[in-house]
Amino acid sequence: MSFDVAAIRADFPILSRQVHGKPLVYLDNAATSQKPQAVIDAIVDYYSRYNANIHRGVHTLSQEATDAYEQARIKIQKHFNIKKKQEVIFTSGTTHGINLVAQGFSNLLTSEDEVLVSALEHHSNIVPWQMLCERTGATLKVLPMNAEGTLAMEELEHVLSAKTKLVFVNHISNALGTINPIETLIEKAHAVDAAVLVDGAQACSHIQPDLDALDVDFYVTSAHKMCGPTGVGILYGKEEWLEKLPPYQGGGEMISEVTFEKTTYAELPHKFEAGTPNIAGGIAFGAAIDYLQQIGFDAIANYEADLLAYATEELLKIEGMKIYGTGPDKTSVISFNVGDIHPYDIGTILDKLGIAVRTGHHCAQPVMAYFNIPGTVRASFAFYNTKEEVDALVVGVRKAQMMLS
Ligand SMILES: *Cc1c(COP(=O)(O)O)cnc(C)c1O
């Protein structure tokens, strides 16, 4: 089946708008993706037809809302090939999922223990673990990166040991787009009995992870980077782990029985879902998965690989162009600088041309520190971007270069 990008673009209302009188060229997909009409409709439909609180009401609206929300959980379960539906915890997003697990380990670690983080992480996969180490006295170790923007796997034996209890790593780097060898990391971590949390926030718009095959202990992601709404995501955890971790927040929905003497907690997944959740968001997350499935992740991967190759080739023709993250396995993210022009200045000129890119440290200051730069310009492509948009970016960067040097 050929990939009809024009038809796909027509599914995204925002892509036809103008910015500063120019057609929008949206290349900030690593920060958040745009939303197809089907996802927008799912939200409108919920609020217009069956808005009600879930899991409690006997009335029809509440039952319809509960069914739709729980069906979304099952869609997500199937999409990620998760064994049991109670292993899918709805969260407000990746950051929430990581904090839930980090908080849960507070009583499971001692000052003798170590936890291992990769040098390529987003701040949200660093700071909660530093806070955990402060609470428990455990030591934070770092698996270094190398000049290609990939993990220095040859260093693993120096930082992973029988003392390591937890390893956390992103599946794909949001700053550089490089894909981490998580299969190897999971295998080596399990060999020393360490649990692994994978931050999939950047991965799930590009690939469809098979969590059963990966045998990962925890996997977190956000809907908003995969065509879904903001404020919703999932935490996958192996049932044994989720049983072991204490609840993250107390409140309604997460209890079995409450008296002033003692409260018993609800079964999974509700134990971790205190309070009224983002119901419309969960249902729309399901709609986003339906939408992506219908296009197909093989088609998405092929198309994006082409776009990445083309954009890399064209950008490298610009004098002074330096691309960070040159490892062989990467997704459609290009992080770059041109000569010594400040990334912010390039971003500002591109915006005047209708082109949206991200500039700065991309919530990954340690990665920028490694390269000894304040930040980069990051163009991140989705399956609805085109070669014409790549051309517009290249023209824009050349124009910025002329104006700024
Ligand atoms: C976006 C992102 C996050 C944070 O996700 P939120 O949706 O803001 O919680 C964490 N890690 C990576 C790799 C990301 O790309």
PDB file of C-alpha atoms in Angstrom, residues 184-366:
ATOM      1  CA  THR A 184      20.530  -5.674  25.758  1.00  0.00           C
ATOM      2  CA  LEU A 185      20.143  -3.374  28.753  1.00  0.00           C
ATOM      3  CA  ILE A 186      17.114  -5.296  30.016  1.00  0.00           C
ATOM      4  CA  GLU A 187      18.901  -8.626  29.616  1.00  0.00           C
ATOM      5  CA  LYS A 188      22.055  -7.436  31.424  1.00  0.00           C
ATOM      6  CA  ALA A 189      20.066  -5.741  34.184  1.00  0.00           C
ATOM      7  CA  HIS A 190      17.979  -8.847  34.770  1.00  0.00           C
ATOM      8  CA  ALA A 191      21.165 -10.909  34.975  1.00  0.00           C
ATOM      9  CA  VAL A 192      22.026  -8.961  38.172  1.00  0.00           C
ATOM     10  CA  ASP A 193      18.380  -8.930  39.362  1.00  0.00           C
ATOM     11  CA  ALA A 194      17.857  -5.223  38.694  1.00  0.00           C
ATOM     12  CA  ALA A 195      14.452  -3.988  37.514  1.00  0.00           C
ATOM     13  CA  VAL A 196      14.267  -1.796  34.402  1.00  0.00           C
ATOM     14  CA  LEU A 197      12.047   1.187  33.655  1.00  0.00           C
ATOM     15  CA  VAL A 198      11.956   2.323  30.038  1.00  0.00           C
ATOM     16  CA  ASP A 199      10.800   5.849  29.207  1.00  0.00           C
ATOM     17  CA  GLY A 200       8.950   5.388  25.926  1.00  0.00           C
ATOM     18  CA  ALA A 201       7.690   8.962  25.545  1.00  0.00           C
ATOM     19  CA  GLN A 202       9.692   9.533  22.394  1.00  0.00           C
ATOM     20  CA  ALA A 203       9.403   6.050  20.962  1.00  0.00           C
ATOM     21  CA  CYS A 204       5.691   5.340  20.680  1.00  0.00           C
ATOM     22  CA  SER A 205       4.988   7.709  17.802  1.00  0.00           C
ATOM     23  CA  HIS A 206       7.618   5.948  15.690  1.00  0.00           C
ATOM     24  CA  ILE A 207       7.451   2.291  16.666  1.00  0.00           C
ATOM     25  CA  GLN A 208       5.081  -0.168  18.303  1.00  0.00           C
ATOM     26  CA  PRO A 209       6.880  -1.726  21.267  1.00  0.00           C
ATOM     27  CA  ASP A 210       6.072  -5.338  22.158  1.00  0.00           C
ATOM     28  CA  LEU A 211       6.270  -5.149  25.939  1.00  0.00           C
ATOM     29  CA  ASP A 212       5.736  -8.852  26.491  1.00  0.00           C
ATOM     30  CA  ALA A 213       8.661  -9.724  24.225  1.00  0.00           C
ATOM     31  CA  LEU A 214      10.820  -6.992  25.774  1.00  0.00           C
ATOM     32  CA  ASP A 215      10.253  -8.461  29.246  1.00  0.00           C
ATOM     33  CA  VAL A 216      10.651  -4.939  30.661  1.00  0.00           C
ATOM     34  CA  ASP A 217       9.526  -4.317  34.259  1.00  0.00           C
ATOM     35  CA  PHE A 218       8.059  -0.834  33.724  1.00  0.00           C
ATOM     36  CA  TYR A 219       7.314   1.144  30.571  1.00  0.00           C
ATOM     37  CA  VAL A 220       5.892   4.664  30.558  1.00  0.00           C
ATOM     38  CA  THR A 221       4.604   6.878  27.788  1.00  0.00           C
ATOM     39  CA  SER A 222       2.410   9.906  27.036  1.00  0.00           C
ATOM     40  CA  ALA A 223      -0.538  10.016  24.631  1.00  0.00           C
ATOM     41  CA  HIS A 224       0.211  13.535  23.405  1.00  0.00           C
ATOM     42  CA  LYS A 225       3.336  12.549  21.465  1.00  0.00           C
ATOM     43  CA  MET A 226       1.397   9.844  19.592  1.00  0.00           C
ATOM     44  CA  CYS A 227      -1.513  11.899  18.231  1.00  0.00           C
ATOM     45  CA  GLY A 228      -3.496  11.721  21.477  1.00  0.00           C
ATOM     46  CA  PRO A 229      -4.420  14.485  23.923  1.00  0.00           C
ATOM     47  CA  THR A 230      -2.228  16.021  26.626  1.00  0.00           C
ATOM     48  CA  GLY A 231      -2.660  15.051  30.268  1.00  0.00           C
ATOM     49  CA  VAL A 232      -2.949  11.296  29.781  1.00  0.00           C
ATOM     50  CA  GLY A 233      -0.507   8.427  29.443  1.00  0.00           C
ATOM     51  CA  ILE A 234       0.178   4.988  30.770  1.00  0.00           C
ATOM     52  CA  LEU A 235       2.416   3.180  33.147  1.00  0.00           C
ATOM     53  CA  TYR A 236       2.877  -0.473  32.296  1.00  0.00           C
ATOM     54  CA  GLY A 237       4.230  -2.527  35.161  1.00  0.00           C
ATOM     55  CA  LYS A 238       4.598  -6.264  35.570  1.00  0.00           C
ATOM     56  CA  GLU A 239       1.861  -7.405  37.920  1.00  0.00           C
ATOM     57  CA  GLU A 240       4.364  -8.662  40.552  1.00  0.00           C
ATOM     58  CA  TRP A 241       5.915  -5.201  40.707  1.00  0.00           C
ATOM     59  CA  LEU A 242       2.623  -3.337  40.835  1.00  0.00           C
ATOM     60  CA  GLU A 243       1.478  -5.590  43.674  1.00  0.00           C
ATOM     61  CA  LYS A 244       4.705  -4.874  45.527  1.00  0.00           C
ATOM     62  CA  LEU A 245       4.698  -1.082  45.177  1.00  0.00           C
ATOM     63  CA  PRO A 246       2.548   0.924  47.598  1.00  0.00           C
ATOM     64  CA  PRO A 247      -0.174   3.244  46.243  1.00  0.00           C
ATOM     65  CA  TYR A 248       1.127   6.578  44.992  1.00  0.00           C
ATOM     66  CA  GLN A 249      -1.791   8.784  46.005  1.00  0.00           C
ATOM     67  CA  GLY A 250      -4.672   8.193  48.365  1.00  0.00           C
ATOM     68  CA  GLY A 251      -8.233   9.154  47.529  1.00  0.00           C
ATOM     69  CA  GLY A 252     -11.411   7.977  45.902  1.00  0.00           C
ATOM     70  CA  GLU A 253     -11.388   5.097  43.425  1.00  0.00           C
ATOM     71  CA  MET A 254      -8.209   3.495  44.853  1.00  0.00           C
ATOM     72  CA  ILE A 255      -9.759   1.990  47.982  1.00  0.00           C
ATOM     73  CA  SER A 256     -11.518  -1.239  48.815  1.00  0.00           C
ATOM     74  CA  GLU A 257     -12.777  -0.250  52.258  1.00  0.00           C
ATOM     75  CA  VAL A 258     -12.192   2.842  54.390  1.00  0.00           C
ATOM     76  CA  THR A 259     -12.621   3.191  58.145  1.00  0.00           C
ATOM     77  CA  PHE A 260     -10.752   5.584  60.411  1.00  0.00           C
ATOM     78  CA  GLU A 261      -8.783   2.625  61.777  1.00  0.00           C
ATOM     79  CA  LYS A 262      -7.624   1.220  58.480  1.00  0.00           C
ATOM     80  CA  THR A 263      -8.085   1.435  54.716  1.00  0.00           C
ATOM     81  CA  THR A 264      -7.628  -1.476  52.358  1.00  0.00           C
ATOM     82  CA  TYR A 265      -6.682  -0.756  48.783  1.00  0.00           C
ATOM     83  CA  ALA A 266      -8.464  -1.571  45.578  1.00  0.00           C
ATOM     84  CA  GLU A 267      -7.213  -4.213  43.177  1.00  0.00           C
ATOM     85  CA  LEU A 268      -4.991  -3.289  40.239  1.00  0.00           C
ATOM     86  CA  PRO A 269      -5.180  -1.106  38.249  1.00  0.00           C
ATOM     87  CA  HIS A 270      -7.388   1.033  40.510  1.00  0.00           C
ATOM     88  CA  LYS A 271      -4.887   0.977  43.381  1.00  0.00           C
ATOM     89  CA  PHE A 272      -2.832   3.491  41.361  1.00  0.00           C
ATOM     90  CA  GLU A 273      -5.727   5.483  39.928  1.00  0.00           C
ATOM     91  CA  ALA A 274      -6.893   7.707  42.775  1.00  0.00           C
ATOM     92  CA  GLY A 275      -9.465  10.390  41.965  1.00  0.00           C
ATOM     93  CA  THR A 276     -11.457  11.129  38.842  1.00  0.00           C
ATOM     94  CA  PRO A 277      -9.152  10.507  35.884  1.00  0.00           C
ATOM     95  CA  ASN A 278      -8.891  12.281  32.545  1.00  0.00           C
ATOM     96  CA  ILE A 279     -11.831  10.321  31.134  1.00  0.00           C
ATOM     97  CA  ALA A 280     -12.079  12.122  27.796  1.00  0.00           C
ATOM     98  CA  GLY A 281      -8.289  11.896  27.501  1.00  0.00           C
ATOM     99  CA  GLY A 282      -8.218   8.142  28.071  1.00  0.00           C
ATOM    100  CA  ILE A 283     -10.969   7.560  25.505  1.00  0.00           C
ATOM    101  CA  ALA A 284      -9.225   9.843  22.994  1.00  0.00           C
ATOM    102  CA  PHE A 285      -5.927   8.021  23.627  1.00  0.00           C
ATOM    103  CA  GLY A 286      -7.752   4.891  22.444  1.00  0.00           C
ATOM    104  CA  ALA A 287      -8.906   6.775  19.343  1.00  0.00           C
ATOM    105  CA  ALA A 288      -5.311   7.873  18.659  1.00  0.00           C
ATOM    106  CA  ILE A 289      -4.175   4.263  18.794  1.00  0.00           C
ATOM    107  CA  ASP A 290      -6.939   3.253  16.380  1.00  0.00           C
ATOM    108  CA  TYR A 291      -5.817   6.022  14.049  1.00  0.00           C
ATOM    109  CA  LEU A 292      -2.132   5.046  14.128  1.00  0.00           C
ATOM    110  CA  GLN A 293      -2.976   1.350  13.724  1.00  0.00           C
ATOM    111  CA  GLN A 294      -4.993   2.118  10.648  1.00  0.00           C
ATOM    112  CA  ILE A 295      -1.959   3.790   9.025  1.00  0.00           C
ATOM    113  CA  GLY A 296       0.308   1.052  10.345  1.00  0.00           C
ATOM    114  CA  PHE A 297       3.654   1.339  12.102  1.00  0.00           C
ATOM    115  CA  ASP A 298       5.582  -0.329   9.266  1.00  0.00           C
ATOM    116  CA  ALA A 299       4.299   2.299   6.852  1.00  0.00           C
ATOM    117  CA  ILE A 300       5.076   5.066   9.356  1.00  0.00           C
ATOM    118  CA  ALA A 301       8.615   3.769   9.949  1.00  0.00           C
ATOM    119  CA  ASN A 302       9.391   3.459   6.233  1.00  0.00           C
ATOM    120  CA  TYR A 303       8.066   6.877   5.413  1.00  0.00           C
ATOM    121  CA  GLU A 304       9.851   8.568   8.302  1.00  0.00           C
ATOM    122  CA  ALA A 305      13.140   6.808   7.486  1.00  0.00           C
ATOM    123  CA  ASP A 306      12.969   8.280   3.970  1.00  0.00           C
ATOM    124  CA  LEU A 307      12.179  11.710   5.310  1.00  0.00           C
ATOM    125  CA  LEU A 308      15.045  11.510   7.819  1.00  0.00           C
ATOM    126  CA  ALA A 309      17.537  10.435   5.145  1.00  0.00           C
ATOM    127  CA  TYR A 310      16.432  13.207   2.812  1.00  0.00           C
ATOM    128  CA  ALA A 311      16.469  15.911   5.518  1.00  0.00           C
ATOM    129  CA  THR A 312      19.889  14.809   6.787  1.00  0.00           C
ATOM    130  CA  GLU A 313      21.364  14.904   3.293  1.00  0.00           C
ATOM    131  CA  GLU A 314      19.892  18.317   2.455  1.00  0.00           C
ATOM    132  CA  LEU A 315      20.794  19.925   5.786  1.00  0.00           C
ATOM    133  CA  LEU A 316      24.380  18.661   5.573  1.00  0.00           C
ATOM    134  CA  LYS A 317      24.822  20.680   2.351  1.00  0.00           C
ATOM    135  CA  ILE A 318      24.658  23.834   4.485  1.00  0.00           C
ATOM    136  CA  GLU A 319      28.081  25.177   5.400  1.00  0.00           C
ATOM    137  CA  GLY A 320      28.873  24.909   9.106  1.00  0.00           C
ATOM    138  CA  MET A 321      26.054  22.411   9.702  1.00  0.00           C
ATOM    139  CA  LYS A 322      26.703  20.099  12.649  1.00  0.00           C
ATOM    140  CA  ILE A 323      24.229  17.346  13.472  1.00  0.00           C
ATOM    141  CA  TYR A 324      24.258  15.822  16.963  1.00  0.00           C
ATOM    142  CA  GLY A 325      23.161  12.221  17.284  1.00  0.00           C
ATOM    143  CA  THR A 326      24.728  10.397  14.359  1.00  0.00           C
ATOM    144  CA  GLY A 327      24.403   6.819  15.600  1.00  0.00           C
ATOM    145  CA  PRO A 328      23.166   4.262  13.077  1.00  0.00           C
ATOM    146  CA  ASP A 329      19.825   3.631  14.779  1.00  0.00           C
ATOM    147  CA  LYS A 330      17.760   6.762  14.943  1.00  0.00           C
ATOM    148  CA  THR A 331      14.298   8.108  14.329  1.00  0.00           C
ATOM    149  CA  SER A 332      13.220  11.227  12.492  1.00  0.00           C
ATOM    150  CA  VAL A 333      14.735  13.820  14.815  1.00  0.00           C
ATOM    151  CA  ILE A 334      17.568  16.113  13.709  1.00  0.00           C
ATOM    152  CA  SER A 335      19.307  18.145  16.380  1.00  0.00           C
ATOM    153  CA  PHE A 336      21.755  20.632  14.901  1.00  0.00           C
ATOM    154  CA  ASN A 337      23.714  23.852  15.079  1.00  0.00           C
ATOM    155  CA  VAL A 338      25.050  26.037  12.277  1.00  0.00           C
ATOM    156  CA  GLY A 339      28.495  27.523  12.896  1.00  0.00           C
ATOM    157  CA  ASP A 340      28.341  29.428  16.141  1.00  0.00           C
ATOM    158  CA  ILE A 341      24.897  30.922  15.576  1.00  0.00           C
ATOM    159  CA  HIS A 342      22.747  30.676  18.684  1.00  0.00           C
ATOM    160  CA  PRO A 343      19.950  28.096  18.193  1.00  0.00           C
ATOM    161  CA  TYR A 344      17.369  30.534  19.560  1.00  0.00           C
ATOM    162  CA  ASP A 345      18.154  33.035  16.770  1.00  0.00           C
ATOM    163  CA  ILE A 346      17.646  30.394  14.100  1.00  0.00           C
ATOM    164  CA  GLY A 347      14.389  29.295  15.741  1.00  0.00           C
ATOM    165  CA  THR A 348      13.085  32.864  15.793  1.00  0.00           C
ATOM    166  CA  ILE A 349      13.766  33.445  12.105  1.00  0.00           C
ATOM    167  CA  LEU A 350      12.254  30.054  11.191  1.00  0.00           C
ATOM    168  CA  ASP A 351       9.106  30.976  13.117  1.00  0.00           C
ATOM    169  CA  LYS A 352       8.725  34.129  10.997  1.00  0.00           C
ATOM    170  CA  LEU A 353       8.701  31.772   8.007  1.00  0.00           C
ATOM    171  CA  GLY A 354       5.951  29.638   9.555  1.00  0.00           C
ATOM    172  CA  ILE A 355       8.344  26.854  10.554  1.00  0.00           C
ATOM    173  CA  ALA A 356       8.014  25.460  14.087  1.00  0.00           C
ATOM    174  CA  VAL A 357      11.156  23.855  15.543  1.00  0.00           C
ATOM    175  CA  ARG A 358      12.358  23.472  19.091  1.00  0.00           C
ATOM    176  CA  THR A 359      15.457  25.293  20.305  1.00  0.00           C
ATOM    177  CA  GLY A 360      17.309  24.932  23.592  1.00  0.00           C
ATOM    178  CA  HIS A 361      18.400  22.035  25.776  1.00  0.00           C
ATOM    179  CA  HIS A 362      15.280  19.891  25.170  1.00  0.00           C
ATOM    180  CA  CYS A 363      15.037  19.005  28.888  1.00  0.00           C
ATOM    181  CA  ALA A 364      18.315  17.129  28.534  1.00  0.00           C
ATOM    182  CA  GLN A 365      20.981  19.446  29.928  1.00  0.00           C
ATOM    183  CA  PRO A 366      23.472  16.612  30.577  1.00  0.00           C
TER     184      PRO A 366
END
